[in-house]
C-alpha atoms as a printed R data frame, in Angstrom:
    type eleno elety resid chain resno       x       y       z
1   ATOM     1    CA   MET     A     1 -33.710 -18.995   5.098
2   ATOM     2    CA   ASN     A     2 -32.507 -19.712   1.534
3   ATOM     3    CA   PRO     A     3 -30.484 -17.104   0.363
4   ATOM     4    CA   ALA     A     4 -31.402 -18.521  -3.669
5   ATOM     5    CA   LEU     A     5 -35.095 -16.693  -2.840
6   ATOM     6    CA   ILE     A     6 -34.148 -13.590  -1.667
7   ATOM     7    CA   GLU     A     7 -34.898 -11.223  -4.007
8   ATOM     8    CA   PHE     A     8 -33.107  -7.979  -4.851
9   ATOM     9    CA   PRO     A     9 -32.040  -5.637  -7.743
10  ATOM    10    CA   ASN     A    10 -29.218  -7.014 -10.615
11  ATOM    11    CA   PHE     A    11 -27.544  -3.619  -9.929
12  ATOM    12    CA   LEU     A    12 -26.504  -0.564  -8.194
13  ATOM    13    CA   GLU     A    13 -26.504   3.395  -8.874
14  ATOM    14    CA   SER     A    14 -24.233   5.792  -7.084
15  ATOM    15    CA   GLU     A    15 -23.249   9.268  -8.207
16  ATOM    16    CA   ARG     A    16 -20.707   8.075 -10.915
17  ATOM    17    CA   LEU     A    17 -21.028   4.208 -11.073
18  ATOM    18    CA   VAL     A    18 -23.280   0.919 -11.947
19  ATOM    19    CA   ILE     A    19 -22.307  -1.589  -9.952
20  ATOM    20    CA   ARG     A    20 -23.729  -4.575 -11.308
21  ATOM    21    CA   SER     A    21 -23.762  -8.799 -11.059
22  ATOM    22    CA   PRO     A    22 -21.352  -9.834 -14.681
23  ATOM    23    CA   LYS     A    23 -23.479 -10.745 -17.607
24  ATOM    24    CA   PHE     A    24 -21.808 -13.621 -20.652
25  ATOM    25    CA   HIS     A    25 -20.524 -10.094 -22.028
26  ATOM    26    CA   ASP     A    26 -18.650  -8.598 -19.612
27  ATOM    27    CA   GLY     A    27 -15.555 -10.607 -19.971
28  ATOM    28    CA   GLU     A    28 -13.107  -8.970 -22.631
29  ATOM    29    CA   GLU     A    29 -13.900  -5.419 -21.003
30  ATOM    30    CA   LEU     A    30 -12.666  -7.387 -17.696
31  ATOM    31    CA   HIS     A    31  -9.364  -9.288 -19.591
32  ATOM    32    CA   LYS     A    32  -8.162  -5.698 -20.201
33  ATOM    33    CA   ALA     A    33  -9.039  -4.066 -17.197
34  ATOM    34    CA   ILE     A    34  -6.944  -6.646 -15.529
35  ATOM    35    CA   CYS     A    35  -4.208  -6.214 -17.854
36  ATOM    36    CA   GLU     A    36  -4.142  -3.457 -17.613
37  ATOM    37    CA   THR     A    37  -3.604  -3.337 -14.073
38  ATOM    38    CA   PHE     A    38  -1.962  -7.031 -13.525
39  ATOM    39    CA   ASP     A    39   1.016  -5.639 -11.330
40  ATOM    40    CA   ASP     A    40  -1.461  -4.295  -8.746
41  ATOM    41    CA   LEU     A    41  -3.734  -7.804  -8.030
42  ATOM    42    CA   ASN     A    42  -0.865  -8.990  -8.214
43  ATOM    43    CA   THR     A    43   1.263  -7.517  -5.332
44  ATOM    44    CA   TRP     A    44  -2.598  -7.752  -3.431
45  ATOM    45    CA   MET     A    45  -4.757 -10.477  -5.015
46  ATOM    46    CA   PRO     A    46  -4.715 -14.020  -3.665
47  ATOM    47    CA   TRP     A    47  -6.151 -14.765  -6.974
48  ATOM    48    CA   ALA     A    48  -4.123 -12.802  -9.146
49  ATOM    49    CA   LYS     A    49  -0.274 -15.474  -9.808
50  ATOM    50    CA   GLU     A    50  -0.611 -14.728 -13.095
51  ATOM    51    CA   LEU     A    51  -2.531 -13.289 -16.066
52  ATOM    52    CA   PRO     A    52  -5.467 -15.257 -16.899
53  ATOM    53    CA   ASP     A    53  -6.382 -16.318 -20.611
54  ATOM    54    CA   GLU     A    54  -9.343 -14.176 -22.590
55  ATOM    55    CA   SER     A    55 -11.428 -17.508 -21.670
56  ATOM    56    CA   LYS     A    56 -10.411 -17.999 -18.376
57  ATOM    57    CA   ILE     A    57 -12.257 -14.765 -17.733
58  ATOM    58    CA   LYS     A    58 -15.138 -15.874 -19.852
59  ATOM    59    CA   LYS     A    59 -15.397 -18.979 -18.013
60  ATOM    60    CA   PHE     A    60 -14.802 -16.905 -14.958
61  ATOM    61    CA   VAL     A    61 -17.940 -14.577 -16.041
62  ATOM    62    CA   LYS     A    62 -20.719 -17.258 -16.115
63  ATOM    63    CA   SER     A    63 -19.612 -18.736 -13.295
64  ATOM    64    CA   LYS     A    64 -19.952 -15.536 -11.168
65  ATOM    65    CA   ARG     A    65 -23.180 -14.316 -12.839
66  ATOM    66    CA   SER     A    66 -25.038 -18.232 -11.689
67  ATOM    67    CA   ALA     A    67 -23.359 -17.797  -8.294
68  ATOM    68    CA   PHE     A    68 -25.139 -14.101  -7.946
69  ATOM    69    CA   LEU     A    69 -28.333 -15.971  -9.188
70  ATOM    70    CA   GLU     A    70 -28.030 -18.061  -6.685
71  ATOM    71    CA   ARG     A    71 -27.182 -15.772  -3.999
72  ATOM    72    CA   LYS     A    72 -23.390 -18.331  -3.078
73  ATOM    73    CA   ASP     A    73 -21.282 -14.858  -4.220
74  ATOM    74    CA   LEU     A    74 -22.198 -11.203  -5.000
75  ATOM    75    CA   VAL     A    75 -19.475  -9.660  -7.589
76  ATOM    76    CA   PHE     A    76 -20.371  -6.942  -8.378
77  ATOM    77    CA   LEU     A    77 -18.783  -4.828 -11.754
78  ATOM    78    CA   LEU     A    78 -18.439  -0.798 -11.861
79  ATOM    79    CA   PHE     A    79 -18.853   0.475 -14.903
80  ATOM    80    CA   LEU     A    80 -18.784   4.467 -15.764
81  ATOM    81    CA   LYS     A    81 -22.483   5.954 -15.491
82  ATOM    82    CA   GLY     A    82 -23.785   5.975 -19.061
83  ATOM    83    CA   THR     A    83 -20.473   4.115 -20.598
84  ATOM    84    CA   LYS     A    84 -19.539   0.273 -21.076
85  ATOM    85    CA   ILE     A    85 -16.294   1.122 -19.542
86  ATOM    86    CA   LEU     A    86 -15.174  -1.220 -16.503
87  ATOM    87    CA   VAL     A    87 -13.552   1.164 -13.783
88  ATOM    88    CA   GLY     A    88 -13.118  -2.200 -11.305
89  ATOM    89    CA   SER     A    89 -14.412  -4.801  -9.220
90  ATOM    90    CA   SER     A    90 -16.085  -5.134  -6.477
91  ATOM    91    CA   GLY     A    91 -18.141  -7.754  -4.213
92  ATOM    92    CA   LEU     A    92 -20.101  -8.424  -0.870
93  ATOM    93    CA   HIS     A    93 -19.346 -12.483  -0.050
94  ATOM    94    CA   PRO     A    94 -21.565 -13.725   2.454
95  ATOM    95    CA   LYS     A    95 -19.936 -15.756   4.667
96  ATOM    96    CA   ASP     A    96 -22.873 -16.757   6.819
97  ATOM    97    CA   TRP     A    97 -26.507 -15.926   5.498
98  ATOM    98    CA   LYS     A    98 -27.527 -17.111   9.459
99  ATOM    99    CA   VAL     A    99 -26.322 -13.974  10.766
100 ATOM   100    CA   PRO     A   100 -26.316 -12.515   7.960
101 ATOM   101    CA   LYS     A   101 -22.536 -11.255   7.384
102 ATOM   102    CA   PHE     A   102 -20.763 -10.159   4.666
103 ATOM   103    CA   GLU     A   103 -17.252  -9.560   3.856
104 ATOM   104    CA   ILE     A   104 -16.533  -6.805   1.050
105 ATOM   105    CA   GLY     A   105 -13.614  -6.836  -1.698
106 ATOM   106    CA   TYR     A   106 -12.687  -4.117  -3.928
107 ATOM   107    CA   TRP     A   107 -10.013  -3.747  -6.505
108 ATOM   108    CA   CYS     A   108  -9.582  -0.800  -9.257
109 ATOM   109    CA   ARG     A   109  -7.891  -0.734 -12.255
110 ATOM   110    CA   LYS     A   110  -5.007   1.447 -12.752
111 ATOM   111    CA   LYS     A   111  -6.227   4.218 -14.930
112 ATOM   112    CA   PHE     A   112  -8.600   5.196 -12.012
113 ATOM   113    CA   GLN     A   113  -7.462   4.658  -9.270
114 ATOM   114    CA   ASN     A   114  -7.027   7.717  -6.983
115 ATOM   115    CA   GLN     A   115 -10.486   9.438  -7.658
116 ATOM   116    CA   GLY     A   116 -12.516   8.039  -4.980
117 ATOM   117    CA   TYR     A   117 -14.569   5.351  -7.138
118 ATOM   118    CA   ILE     A   118 -13.694   2.097  -4.793
119 ATOM   119    CA   THR     A   119 -15.135   4.770  -2.007
120 ATOM   120    CA   GLU     A   120 -17.956   5.327  -3.749
121 ATOM   121    CA   SER     A   121 -18.857   1.771  -4.193
122 ATOM   122    CA   THR     A   122 -17.987   0.354  -1.462
123 ATOM   123    CA   MET     A   123 -20.553   2.940   0.657
124 ATOM   124    CA   GLU     A   124 -23.476   2.450  -1.956
125 ATOM   125    CA   ILE     A   125 -22.696  -1.824  -1.218
126 ATOM   126    CA   THR     A   126 -22.261  -1.487   2.436
127 ATOM   127    CA   ALA     A   127 -25.422   0.506   1.905
128 ATOM   128    CA   PHE     A   128 -27.145  -2.727  -0.049
129 ATOM   129    CA   GLY     A   129 -26.239  -4.930   2.086
130 ATOM   130    CA   PHE     A   130 -27.742  -2.467   5.622
131 ATOM   131    CA   HIS     A   131 -30.775  -2.161   4.103
132 ATOM   132    CA   GLN     A   132 -31.153  -4.665   1.095
133 ATOM   133    CA   LEU     A   133 -30.414  -7.676   2.669
134 ATOM   134    CA   ASN     A   134 -30.218  -7.189   6.273
135 ATOM   135    CA   ALA     A   135 -26.783  -7.783   7.233
136 ATOM   136    CA   GLU     A   136 -25.384  -7.864  11.086
137 ATOM   137    CA   ARG     A   137 -22.122  -7.104  10.299
138 ATOM   138    CA   ILE     A   138 -19.979  -6.511   7.190
139 ATOM   139    CA   GLU     A   139 -15.943  -6.746   7.071
140 ATOM   140    CA   ILE     A   140 -13.384  -6.034   4.837
141 ATOM   141    CA   HIS     A   141 -10.077  -7.986   5.247
142 ATOM   142    CA   CYS     A   142  -6.813  -6.499   3.655
143 ATOM   143    CA   ASP     A   143  -2.949  -6.775   3.457
144 ATOM   144    CA   SER     A   144  -1.329  -4.529   6.127
145 ATOM   145    CA   LYS     A   145   0.443  -3.691   4.096
146 ATOM   146    CA   ASN     A   146  -1.535  -2.362   1.630
147 ATOM   147    CA   VAL     A   147  -2.427   1.741   2.751
148 ATOM   148    CA   ARG     A   148  -4.370   2.358   0.013
149 ATOM   149    CA   SER     A   149  -7.184   0.080   0.639
150 ATOM   150    CA   GLN     A   150  -6.553   0.490   4.333
151 ATOM   151    CA   LYS     A   151  -7.880   4.038   3.462
152 ATOM   152    CA   ILE     A   152 -11.371   2.878   2.596
153 ATOM   153    CA   PRO     A   153 -13.193   1.261   5.820
154 ATOM   154    CA   LEU     A   154 -11.737   4.266   7.872
155 ATOM   155    CA   LYS     A   155 -13.165   6.870   5.283
156 ATOM   156    CA   LEU     A   156 -16.482   4.900   5.647
157 ATOM   157    CA   GLY     A   157 -16.760   4.841   9.221
158 ATOM   158    CA   PHE     A   158 -15.789   0.789   9.328
159 ATOM   159    CA   CYS     A   159 -13.287   0.075  12.689
160 ATOM   160    CA   LEU     A   160 -10.370  -1.989  12.640
161 ATOM   161    CA   GLU     A   161 -11.280  -5.165  14.951
162 ATOM   162    CA   ALA     A   162  -8.085  -7.292  14.460
163 ATOM   163    CA   THR     A   163  -4.900  -7.646  13.047
164 ATOM   164    CA   LEU     A   164  -4.435 -11.100  12.201
165 ATOM   165    CA   LYS     A   165  -0.779 -12.125  12.928
166 ATOM   166    CA   ASN     A   166   1.651 -14.236  10.590
167 ATOM   167    CA   ASP     A   167  -2.102 -14.895   7.671
168 ATOM   168    CA   ILE     A   168  -1.713 -14.208   5.069
169 ATOM   169    CA   ARG     A   169   0.815 -14.415   2.345
170 ATOM   170    CA   SER     A   170   1.624 -12.600  -1.021
171 ATOM   171    CA   ASN     A   171   1.853 -14.377  -4.129
172 ATOM   172    CA   SER     A   172   5.527 -13.174  -3.959
173 ATOM   173    CA   GLY     A   173   5.785 -16.104  -0.574
174 ATOM   174    CA   GLU     A   174   5.906 -13.187   1.807
175 ATOM   175    CA   LEU     A   175   4.099 -14.056   5.237
176 ATOM   176    CA   ARG     A   176   2.322 -10.934   6.074
177 ATOM   177    CA   ASP     A   177  -0.705  -9.561   8.158
178 ATOM   178    CA   CYS     A   178  -4.386  -9.088   7.883
179 ATOM   179    CA   LEU     A   179  -6.620  -6.547   8.658
180 ATOM   180    CA   ILE     A   180 -10.092  -6.526  10.206
181 ATOM   181    CA   PHE     A   181 -12.139  -3.576   9.353
182 ATOM   182    CA   SER     A   182 -15.714  -4.310  10.131
183 ATOM   183    CA   LYS     A   183 -19.436  -2.323  10.588
184 ATOM   184    CA   VAL     A   184 -22.629  -4.141  12.128
185 ATOM   185    CA   ARG     A   185 -26.357  -2.616  11.604
186 ATOM   186    CA   SER     A   186 -25.620  -0.508  15.555
187 ATOM   187    CA   ASP     A   187 -23.091   1.604  14.164
Protein backbone atom coordinates (compact mmCIF):
# COMPACT_ATOMS: atom_id res chain seq x y z
CA MET A 1 0.00 0.00 0.00
CA ASN A 2 1.30 3.41 -0.98
CA PRO A 3 0.31 5.91 1.77
CA ALA A 4 0.41 8.81 -0.71
CA LEU A 5 -2.63 7.28 -2.42
CA ILE A 6 -4.79 7.21 0.69
CA GLU A 7 -7.62 9.71 0.37
CA PHE A 8 -8.79 11.55 3.47
CA PRO A 9 -9.85 15.09 4.33
CA ASN A 10 -7.32 17.86 4.96
CA PHE A 11 -9.22 18.97 8.04
CA LEU A 12 -11.18 17.64 10.99
CA GLU A 13 -13.63 19.44 13.23
CA SER A 14 -14.25 19.07 16.91
CA GLU A 15 -16.66 21.02 19.08
CA ARG A 16 -14.49 24.15 19.22
CA LEU A 17 -11.67 23.54 16.74
CA VAL A 18 -10.83 23.18 13.09
CA ILE A 19 -7.90 20.76 12.92
CA ARG A 20 -6.20 21.02 9.56
CA SER A 21 -3.03 20.50 7.63
CA PRO A 22 -0.77 23.53 7.33
CA LYS A 23 -1.32 25.98 4.50
CA PHE A 24 1.37 28.18 3.03
CA HIS A 25 -0.06 31.37 4.60
CA ASP A 26 0.03 29.96 8.18
CA GLY A 27 3.66 30.89 8.85
CA GLU A 28 3.05 34.28 10.44
CA GLU A 29 0.39 33.05 12.90
CA LEU A 30 2.44 29.96 13.76
CA HIS A 31 5.50 32.12 14.40
CA LYS A 32 3.49 34.37 16.77
CA ALA A 33 2.17 31.34 18.66
CA ILE A 34 5.65 29.81 19.02
CA CYS A 35 7.11 33.13 20.23
CA GLU A 36 4.34 33.55 22.82
CA THR A 37 4.83 30.00 24.09
CA PHE A 38 8.55 29.54 23.62
CA ASP A 39 9.46 29.14 27.31
CA ASP A 40 7.09 26.16 27.61
CA LEU A 41 8.12 24.71 24.25
CA ASN A 42 11.81 24.98 25.11
CA THR A 43 11.21 23.04 28.31
CA TRP A 44 9.53 20.05 26.63
CA MET A 45 10.01 20.03 22.86
CA PRO A 46 13.34 18.86 21.39
CA TRP A 47 12.79 21.01 18.28
CA ALA A 48 12.46 24.21 20.38
CA LYS A 49 16.12 24.77 21.21
CA GLU A 50 16.17 28.31 19.88
CA LEU A 51 13.50 30.78 18.88
CA PRO A 52 13.09 30.41 15.11
CA ASP A 53 12.72 33.43 12.87
CA GLU A 54 9.62 33.81 10.73
CA SER A 55 11.39 32.68 7.54
CA LYS A 56 12.28 29.33 9.17
CA ILE A 57 8.68 28.88 10.24
CA LYS A 58 7.43 29.62 6.74
CA LYS A 59 9.87 27.05 5.35
CA PHE A 60 8.69 24.56 8.00
CA VAL A 61 5.03 25.14 7.01
CA LYS A 62 5.83 24.50 3.35
CA SER A 63 7.74 21.30 4.14
CA LYS A 64 4.97 20.01 6.44
CA ARG A 65 2.30 20.79 3.85
CA SER A 66 4.23 18.72 1.30
CA ALA A 67 4.83 15.93 3.82
CA PHE A 68 1.09 15.89 4.60
CA LEU A 69 0.15 15.55 0.93
CA GLU A 70 2.71 12.74 0.52
CA ARG A 71 1.44 11.13 3.79
CA LYS A 72 4.96 11.14 5.23
CA ASP A 73 4.01 13.22 8.27
CA LEU A 74 0.54 14.41 9.21
CA VAL A 75 1.04 17.71 11.03
CA PHE A 76 -2.12 19.54 12.05
CA LEU A 77 -2.65 23.12 13.14
CA LEU A 78 -5.47 23.79 15.59
CA PHE A 79 -7.65 26.85 15.01
CA LEU A 80 -10.63 28.19 16.92
CA LYS A 81 -13.68 27.51 14.76
CA GLY A 82 -14.70 30.44 12.61
CA THR A 83 -11.40 32.29 13.17
CA LYS A 84 -7.80 32.38 12.03
CA ILE A 85 -6.61 32.14 15.65
CA LEU A 86 -4.08 29.36 16.16
CA VAL A 87 -4.54 27.43 19.40
CA GLY A 88 -1.66 25.01 18.93
CA SER A 89 -0.34 22.19 16.86
CA SER A 90 -0.57 18.44 16.81
CA GLY A 91 0.31 15.62 14.53
CA LEU A 92 -0.34 12.03 13.67
CA HIS A 93 3.15 10.90 12.83
CA PRO A 94 3.39 7.61 10.92
CA LYS A 95 5.72 5.15 12.60
CA ASP A 96 4.92 2.23 10.33
CA TRP A 97 2.27 2.25 7.57
CA LYS A 98 2.45 -1.56 7.32
CA VAL A 99 0.89 -2.04 10.77
CA PRO A 100 -0.35 0.85 10.60
CA LYS A 101 0.79 2.66 13.75
CA PHE A 102 1.21 6.33 14.58
CA GLU A 103 2.42 8.68 17.27
CA ILE A 104 0.48 11.77 18.33
CA GLY A 105 2.39 14.85 19.41
CA TYR A 106 0.95 18.17 20.57
CA TRP A 107 1.54 21.59 22.06
CA CYS A 108 -0.76 24.41 23.04
CA ARG A 109 -0.34 28.15 22.73
CA LYS A 110 0.22 29.75 26.14
CA LYS A 111 -3.03 31.73 26.32
CA PHE A 112 -5.13 28.65 25.49
CA GLN A 113 -3.54 26.22 27.94
CA ASN A 114 -5.64 24.48 30.61
CA GLN A 115 -8.86 24.90 28.62
CA GLY A 116 -9.12 21.36 27.21
CA TYR A 117 -8.18 22.17 23.63
CA ILE A 118 -5.39 19.60 23.40
CA THR A 119 -7.55 16.89 24.95
CA GLU A 120 -10.30 17.76 22.46
CA SER A 121 -7.99 17.73 19.44
CA THR A 122 -6.19 14.56 20.56
CA MET A 123 -9.53 12.76 20.91
CA GLU A 124 -10.50 13.81 17.37
CA ILE A 125 -7.10 12.90 15.89
CA THR A 126 -7.15 9.52 17.64
CA ALA A 127 -10.59 8.76 16.18
CA PHE A 128 -9.34 9.86 12.75
CA GLY A 129 -6.35 7.52 13.06
CA PHE A 130 -8.48 4.51 13.94
CA HIS A 131 -11.45 5.17 11.64
CA GLN A 132 -9.91 6.85 8.58
CA LEU A 133 -6.41 5.37 8.55
CA ASN A 134 -7.25 1.97 10.06
CA ALA A 135 -4.57 2.36 12.71
CA GLU A 136 -3.95 -0.68 14.84
CA ARG A 137 -1.89 1.29 17.36
CA ILE A 138 -1.50 4.93 18.39
CA GLU A 139 1.15 6.12 20.83
CA ILE A 140 1.80 9.30 22.78
CA HIS A 141 5.34 9.85 24.10
CA CYS A 142 6.21 12.43 26.72
CA ASP A 143 8.87 13.44 29.18
CA SER A 144 8.22 11.83 32.57
CA LYS A 145 8.42 15.28 34.18
CA ASN A 146 5.74 16.76 31.89
CA VAL A 147 2.77 16.14 34.18
CA ARG A 148 0.29 18.20 32.12
CA SER A 149 1.11 16.25 28.98
CA GLN A 150 0.66 12.93 30.79
CA LYS A 151 -2.92 13.80 31.80
CA ILE A 152 -4.17 13.89 28.21
CA PRO A 153 -3.61 10.25 27.19
CA LEU A 154 -4.88 9.07 30.56
CA LYS A 155 -8.13 11.07 30.13
CA LEU A 156 -8.57 9.53 26.69
CA GLY A 157 -8.14 5.90 27.72
CA PHE A 158 -4.56 5.36 26.63
CA CYS A 159 -2.59 3.13 28.94
CA LEU A 160 0.91 3.76 30.21
CA GLU A 161 2.75 0.98 28.46
CA ALA A 162 6.38 1.77 29.19
CA THR A 163 8.83 4.01 30.93
CA LEU A 164 12.06 4.22 28.98
CA LYS A 165 14.75 5.10 31.50
CA ASN A 166 17.35 7.70 30.48
CA ASP A 167 15.87 7.77 26.98
CA ILE A 168 15.78 11.49 26.18
CA ARG A 169 17.66 14.67 26.95
CA SER A 170 16.00 17.97 27.70
CA ASN A 171 17.12 21.02 25.76
CA SER A 172 19.14 21.96 28.83
CA GLY A 173 21.01 18.63 28.58
CA GLU A 174 19.36 16.82 31.51
CA LEU A 175 18.88 13.08 31.01
CA ARG A 176 15.22 12.10 31.42
CA ASP A 177 12.79 9.21 31.18
CA CYS A 178 10.27 8.93 28.36
CA LEU A 179 6.74 7.65 29.00
CA ILE A 180 4.95 5.75 26.24
CA PHE A 181 1.18 5.68 26.33
CA SER A 182 -0.69 3.54 23.83
CA LYS A 183 -4.13 2.74 22.57
CA VAL A 184 -4.82 -0.17 20.22
CA ARG A 185 -7.80 -0.78 18.01
CA SER A 186 -9.16 -3.50 20.30
CA ASP A 187 -9.23 -1.05 23.25
